[in-house]
Amino acid sequence: MATAVALSSSLKHHLALGIRAPQTPPLCRRNGARISTFRSFTVAMAATPLQVCVKASVTTPNKLGDCPFCQRVLLTMEEKHLPYDMKLVDLSNKPEWFLQISPEGKVPVAKFDEKWIPDSDVIAQTLEEKYPDPPLVTPPEKASVGSKIFSTFIGFLKSKDPSDGTEQALLNELSSFNDYIKENGPFINGEKVSAADLSLAPKLYHLEIALGHYKNWSVPDTISYTKSYMKTIFSMESFVKTRPSPDDVIAGWRPKVMG
């Protein structure tokens, strides 16, 4: 059984300083016929790994799935250099143990103080409150920057009518974001990544892959600051570690496109 290892950039820094982590066996738990895979890494100075349930891949066994809200939570944990145990959930065949944790059957859910907390907004806020260093707070006046891109992307992706205005609505939002980043970038809160970036980036990743596949569409070169922002944030170590495969993103959007 394959087990991936989650090692934040902070822990890598500790290793670079010569602090060795104990070798631990893979952590897997079998629930009936389903296998839940954990991602874990601990060092003596690290806190107990946080437990988080996320969507499993539908294309590759024991891999992270395509949920952008799950990736947002994992990005936040990575950027805060927190060790975590990642429990993969097959959302097409939800096991009983998961439904006891999340009665609505939704991911992500994370465990804090022996209580399972749903909703990526609430989880990200809780992580900020409990682990304030390094800070990822986005000032309130900047927190909604780019927030309409995802809904306009979905509208365009689902559209069957080229003249219904959904493409232009998306272009308007991307252009507005482009102007903002040009004046305030490279990130939403200036020089450093913040919570707003970690929320938006997974959605832009879905936009790039799904529209490229289903509509042969890409962000125009004229929206250069948005394209540069995407390239920069997609290349971050934390993003590369937590991104789903393009095949999973394509499979995840297929019902909305074909339905």
Coordinates of C-alpha atoms in Angstrom, one line a residue:
M1 CA 0.0 0.0 0.0
A2 CA 1.3 3.4 -1.0
T3 CA 1.8 6.1 1.7
A4 CA 2.8 9.6 0.9
V5 CA 4.8 11.7 3.3
A6 CA 3.8 15.3 4.1
L7 CA 6.8 17.3 5.0
S8 CA 6.4 21.1 5.3
S9 CA 9.1 23.5 4.2
S10 CA 9.7 24.3 7.9
L11 CA 10.5 20.7 8.6
K12 CA 12.8 20.6 5.7
H13 CA 14.6 23.5 7.1
H14 CA 15.0 21.7 10.4
L15 CA 16.4 18.7 8.5
A16 CA 18.8 21.0 6.7
L17 CA 20.1 22.0 10.1
G18 CA 20.9 18.4 10.9
I19 CA 17.9 17.6 13.0
R20 CA 16.9 14.1 12.1
A21 CA 13.3 12.9 12.2
P22 CA 12.5 9.4 13.4
Q23 CA 11.8 6.8 10.8
T24 CA 8.1 5.8 11.1
P25 CA 6.3 3.0 9.3
P26 CA 3.5 3.8 6.8
L27 CA 0.2 4.6 8.5
C28 CA -2.8 2.9 6.8
R29 CA -6.1 1.8 8.2
R30 CA -8.4 -0.6 6.4
N31 CA -12.1 0.1 6.7
G32 CA -13.9 -2.9 5.2
A33 CA -12.9 -3.0 1.6
R34 CA -11.8 0.6 1.5
I35 CA -8.3 1.8 2.3
S36 CA -7.7 5.2 3.9
T37 CA -4.2 6.5 3.5
F38 CA -2.6 8.9 5.9
R39 CA 0.1 11.4 5.1
S40 CA 2.3 12.1 8.2
F41 CA 5.6 13.3 9.4
T42 CA 6.7 14.2 12.9
V43 CA 9.9 15.5 14.5
A44 CA 10.5 15.9 18.2
M45 CA 9.9 19.7 18.2
A46 CA 6.7 19.5 16.0
A47 CA 3.2 19.6 17.4
T48 CA 1.0 16.5 17.2
P49 CA 0.0 16.1 13.5
L50 CA -3.3 17.6 12.7
Q51 CA -5.9 15.2 11.3
V52 CA -7.7 16.2 8.1
C53 CA -10.1 14.4 5.8
V54 CA -9.9 15.3 2.2
K55 CA -11.2 14.0 -1.2
A56 CA -9.5 11.0 -2.6
S57 CA -8.5 10.8 -6.3
V58 CA -10.9 9.1 -8.6
T59 CA -8.1 8.2 -11.1
T60 CA -5.2 7.1 -9.0
P61 CA -5.3 5.0 -5.8
N62 CA -4.0 6.6 -2.6
K63 CA -3.7 10.0 -4.1
L64 CA -5.3 13.4 -3.3
G65 CA -8.4 14.3 -5.2
D66 CA -9.5 17.4 -7.0
C67 CA -11.4 19.4 -4.3
P68 CA -10.1 23.0 -4.3
F69 CA -11.4 23.6 -0.8
C70 CA -9.4 20.6 0.5
Q71 CA -6.3 22.0 -1.2
R72 CA -6.9 25.3 0.4
V73 CA -6.8 23.7 3.8
L74 CA -3.7 21.7 3.0
L75 CA -2.0 24.8 1.6
T76 CA -2.7 26.7 4.8
M77 CA -1.2 23.9 6.9
E78 CA 1.9 23.8 4.6
E79 CA 2.4 27.5 4.7
K80 CA 2.1 27.4 8.5
H81 CA 4.6 24.6 8.5
L82 CA 2.2 22.3 10.4
P83 CA 2.6 18.5 10.3
Y84 CA -0.6 16.7 9.4
D85 CA -2.2 13.3 8.9
M86 CA -4.2 13.4 5.6
K87 CA -7.1 10.9 5.5
L88 CA -8.3 10.2 1.9
V89 CA -12.1 9.7 1.5
D90 CA -13.8 8.1 -1.4
L91 CA -16.7 10.4 -1.8
S92 CA -18.5 8.0 -4.2
N93 CA -18.5 5.3 -1.5
K94 CA -18.3 7.1 1.8
P95 CA -17.4 4.8 4.7
E96 CA -19.4 4.8 7.9
W97 CA -16.5 6.1 10.0
F98 CA -16.4 9.3 7.8
L99 CA -20.1 9.8 8.0
Q100 CA -19.9 9.7 11.8
I101 CA -17.3 12.5 11.5
S102 CA -19.1 14.5 8.8
P103 CA -22.8 13.6 8.8
E104 CA -23.3 15.7 5.6
G105 CA -20.6 13.7 3.9
K106 CA -18.6 16.7 2.9
V107 CA -14.9 17.4 2.9
P108 CA -12.7 19.0 4.2
V109 CA -13.1 18.3 7.9
A110 CA -10.2 18.8 10.3
K111 CA -9.9 17.8 14.0
F112 CA -9.1 20.5 16.6
D113 CA -9.2 19.7 20.4
E114 CA -11.0 16.3 19.8
K115 CA -13.7 18.0 17.7
W116 CA -14.1 17.6 13.9
I117 CA -14.7 21.0 12.2
P118 CA -16.1 21.2 8.7
D119 CA -15.9 24.0 6.0
S120 CA -12.7 25.4 4.6
D121 CA -13.5 28.9 5.7
V122 CA -13.9 27.8 9.3
I123 CA -10.9 25.5 9.2
A124 CA -8.6 28.2 7.8
Q125 CA -9.8 30.7 10.4
T126 CA -9.2 28.2 13.2
L127 CA -5.7 27.4 11.9
E128 CA -5.0 31.2 12.0
E129 CA -6.2 31.5 15.5
K130 CA -4.4 28.5 16.9
Y131 CA -1.2 28.8 14.9
P132 CA -0.8 32.6 14.3
D133 CA 2.9 32.3 13.2
P134 CA 3.5 32.8 10.4
P135 CA 0.5 35.1 9.9
L136 CA -1.6 34.6 6.8
V137 CA -4.3 37.1 7.6
T138 CA -5.6 39.1 4.7
P139 CA -6.8 42.6 5.6
P140 CA -10.6 42.8 5.3
E141 CA -10.5 45.3 2.6
K142 CA -8.5 42.9 0.4
A143 CA -10.1 39.6 1.4
S144 CA -12.7 39.6 -1.4
V145 CA -10.2 40.4 -4.2
G146 CA -10.8 37.8 -7.0
S147 CA -13.7 36.2 -5.1
K148 CA -16.0 36.3 -8.1
I149 CA -13.6 34.5 -10.5
F150 CA -14.7 31.0 -9.5
S151 CA -18.4 31.5 -10.0
T152 CA -17.9 33.2 -13.4
F153 CA -15.6 30.4 -14.4
I154 CA -18.2 27.8 -13.6
G155 CA -20.8 29.7 -15.5
F156 CA -18.6 29.8 -18.6
L157 CA -17.6 26.2 -18.2
K158 CA -21.2 25.0 -18.1
S159 CA -22.4 27.3 -20.9
K160 CA -23.6 25.8 -24.2
D161 CA -24.3 29.2 -25.8
P162 CA -21.2 31.2 -27.0
S163 CA -23.2 34.4 -27.0
D164 CA -24.7 34.3 -23.5
G165 CA -22.1 36.6 -22.0
T166 CA -20.5 34.1 -19.6
E167 CA -17.1 34.3 -21.3
Q168 CA -17.1 38.0 -21.1
A169 CA -18.2 37.9 -17.4
L170 CA -15.1 35.8 -16.7
L171 CA -12.9 38.0 -18.7
N172 CA -14.1 41.0 -16.8
E173 CA -13.3 39.4 -13.4
L174 CA -9.9 38.2 -14.6
S175 CA -9.2 41.7 -16.0
S176 CA -10.2 43.3 -12.7
F177 CA -7.9 41.0 -10.8
N178 CA -5.2 41.8 -13.3
D179 CA -5.5 45.5 -12.6
Y180 CA -5.4 44.9 -8.9
I181 CA -2.3 42.7 -9.0
K182 CA -0.5 45.2 -11.3
E183 CA -0.9 47.9 -8.7
N184 CA -0.7 45.9 -5.5
G185 CA 1.0 42.5 -6.3
P186 CA 2.7 40.2 -6.7
F187 CA 0.2 38.7 -4.2
I188 CA -3.2 39.9 -3.0
N189 CA -1.7 41.3 0.2
G190 CA 1.5 42.6 -1.5
E191 CA 4.8 40.9 -1.1
K192 CA 3.7 37.9 0.9
V193 CA 1.2 35.1 0.4
S194 CA -1.9 35.4 2.5
A195 CA -5.1 33.5 3.1
A196 CA -6.9 35.1 0.1
D197 CA -4.2 33.7 -2.2
L198 CA -4.5 30.2 -0.7
S199 CA -8.3 30.3 -1.3
L200 CA -8.1 31.6 -4.9
A201 CA -5.1 29.7 -6.2
P202 CA -6.7 26.2 -6.3
K203 CA -9.7 27.7 -8.1
L204 CA -7.5 29.3 -10.7
Y205 CA -5.8 25.9 -11.2
H206 CA -9.2 24.3 -11.9
L207 CA -10.0 27.1 -14.2
E208 CA -6.8 26.6 -16.2
I209 CA -7.2 22.9 -16.6
A210 CA -10.9 22.6 -17.0
L211 CA -11.4 25.4 -19.6
G212 CA -8.3 24.2 -21.4
H213 CA -9.7 20.7 -21.7
Y214 CA -13.4 21.3 -22.3
K215 CA -13.3 24.6 -24.2
N216 CA -9.8 24.8 -25.6
W217 CA -9.7 28.2 -23.7
S218 CA -6.9 29.9 -21.8
V219 CA -6.4 33.2 -20.1
P220 CA -5.5 35.7 -22.8
D221 CA -1.9 37.1 -22.9
T222 CA -3.3 40.6 -22.6
I223 CA -4.2 39.7 -18.9
S224 CA -0.5 39.3 -18.2
Y225 CA -0.4 40.1 -14.5
T226 CA -3.1 37.5 -13.8
K227 CA -1.1 34.9 -15.9
S228 CA 2.1 35.8 -14.0
Y229 CA 0.3 35.5 -10.7
M230 CA -1.0 32.0 -11.6
K231 CA 2.5 30.9 -12.8
T232 CA 4.1 32.2 -9.6
I233 CA 1.7 30.6 -7.2
F234 CA 1.3 27.3 -9.0
S235 CA 5.1 26.9 -8.7
M236 CA 5.2 27.4 -5.0
E237 CA 6.5 24.3 -3.1
S238 CA 3.3 24.1 -1.0
F239 CA 1.1 24.2 -4.1
V240 CA 3.1 21.6 -6.0
K241 CA 2.8 19.3 -3.0
T242 CA -0.9 19.7 -2.6
R243 CA -2.2 20.0 -6.1
P244 CA -4.4 17.3 -7.7
S245 CA -3.6 15.7 -11.0
P246 CA -5.0 17.3 -14.2
D247 CA -6.9 14.1 -14.8
D248 CA -8.7 14.4 -11.5
V249 CA -9.6 18.0 -12.2
I250 CA -11.0 17.0 -15.6
A251 CA -12.9 14.1 -14.2
G252 CA -14.3 16.2 -11.4
W253 CA -15.8 18.8 -13.7
R254 CA -17.2 16.3 -16.3
P255 CA -20.6 15.9 -14.7
K256 CA -21.2 19.7 -14.7
V257 CA -20.0 20.0 -18.3
M258 CA -21.9 17.0 -19.6
G259 CA -24.9 17.2 -17.3

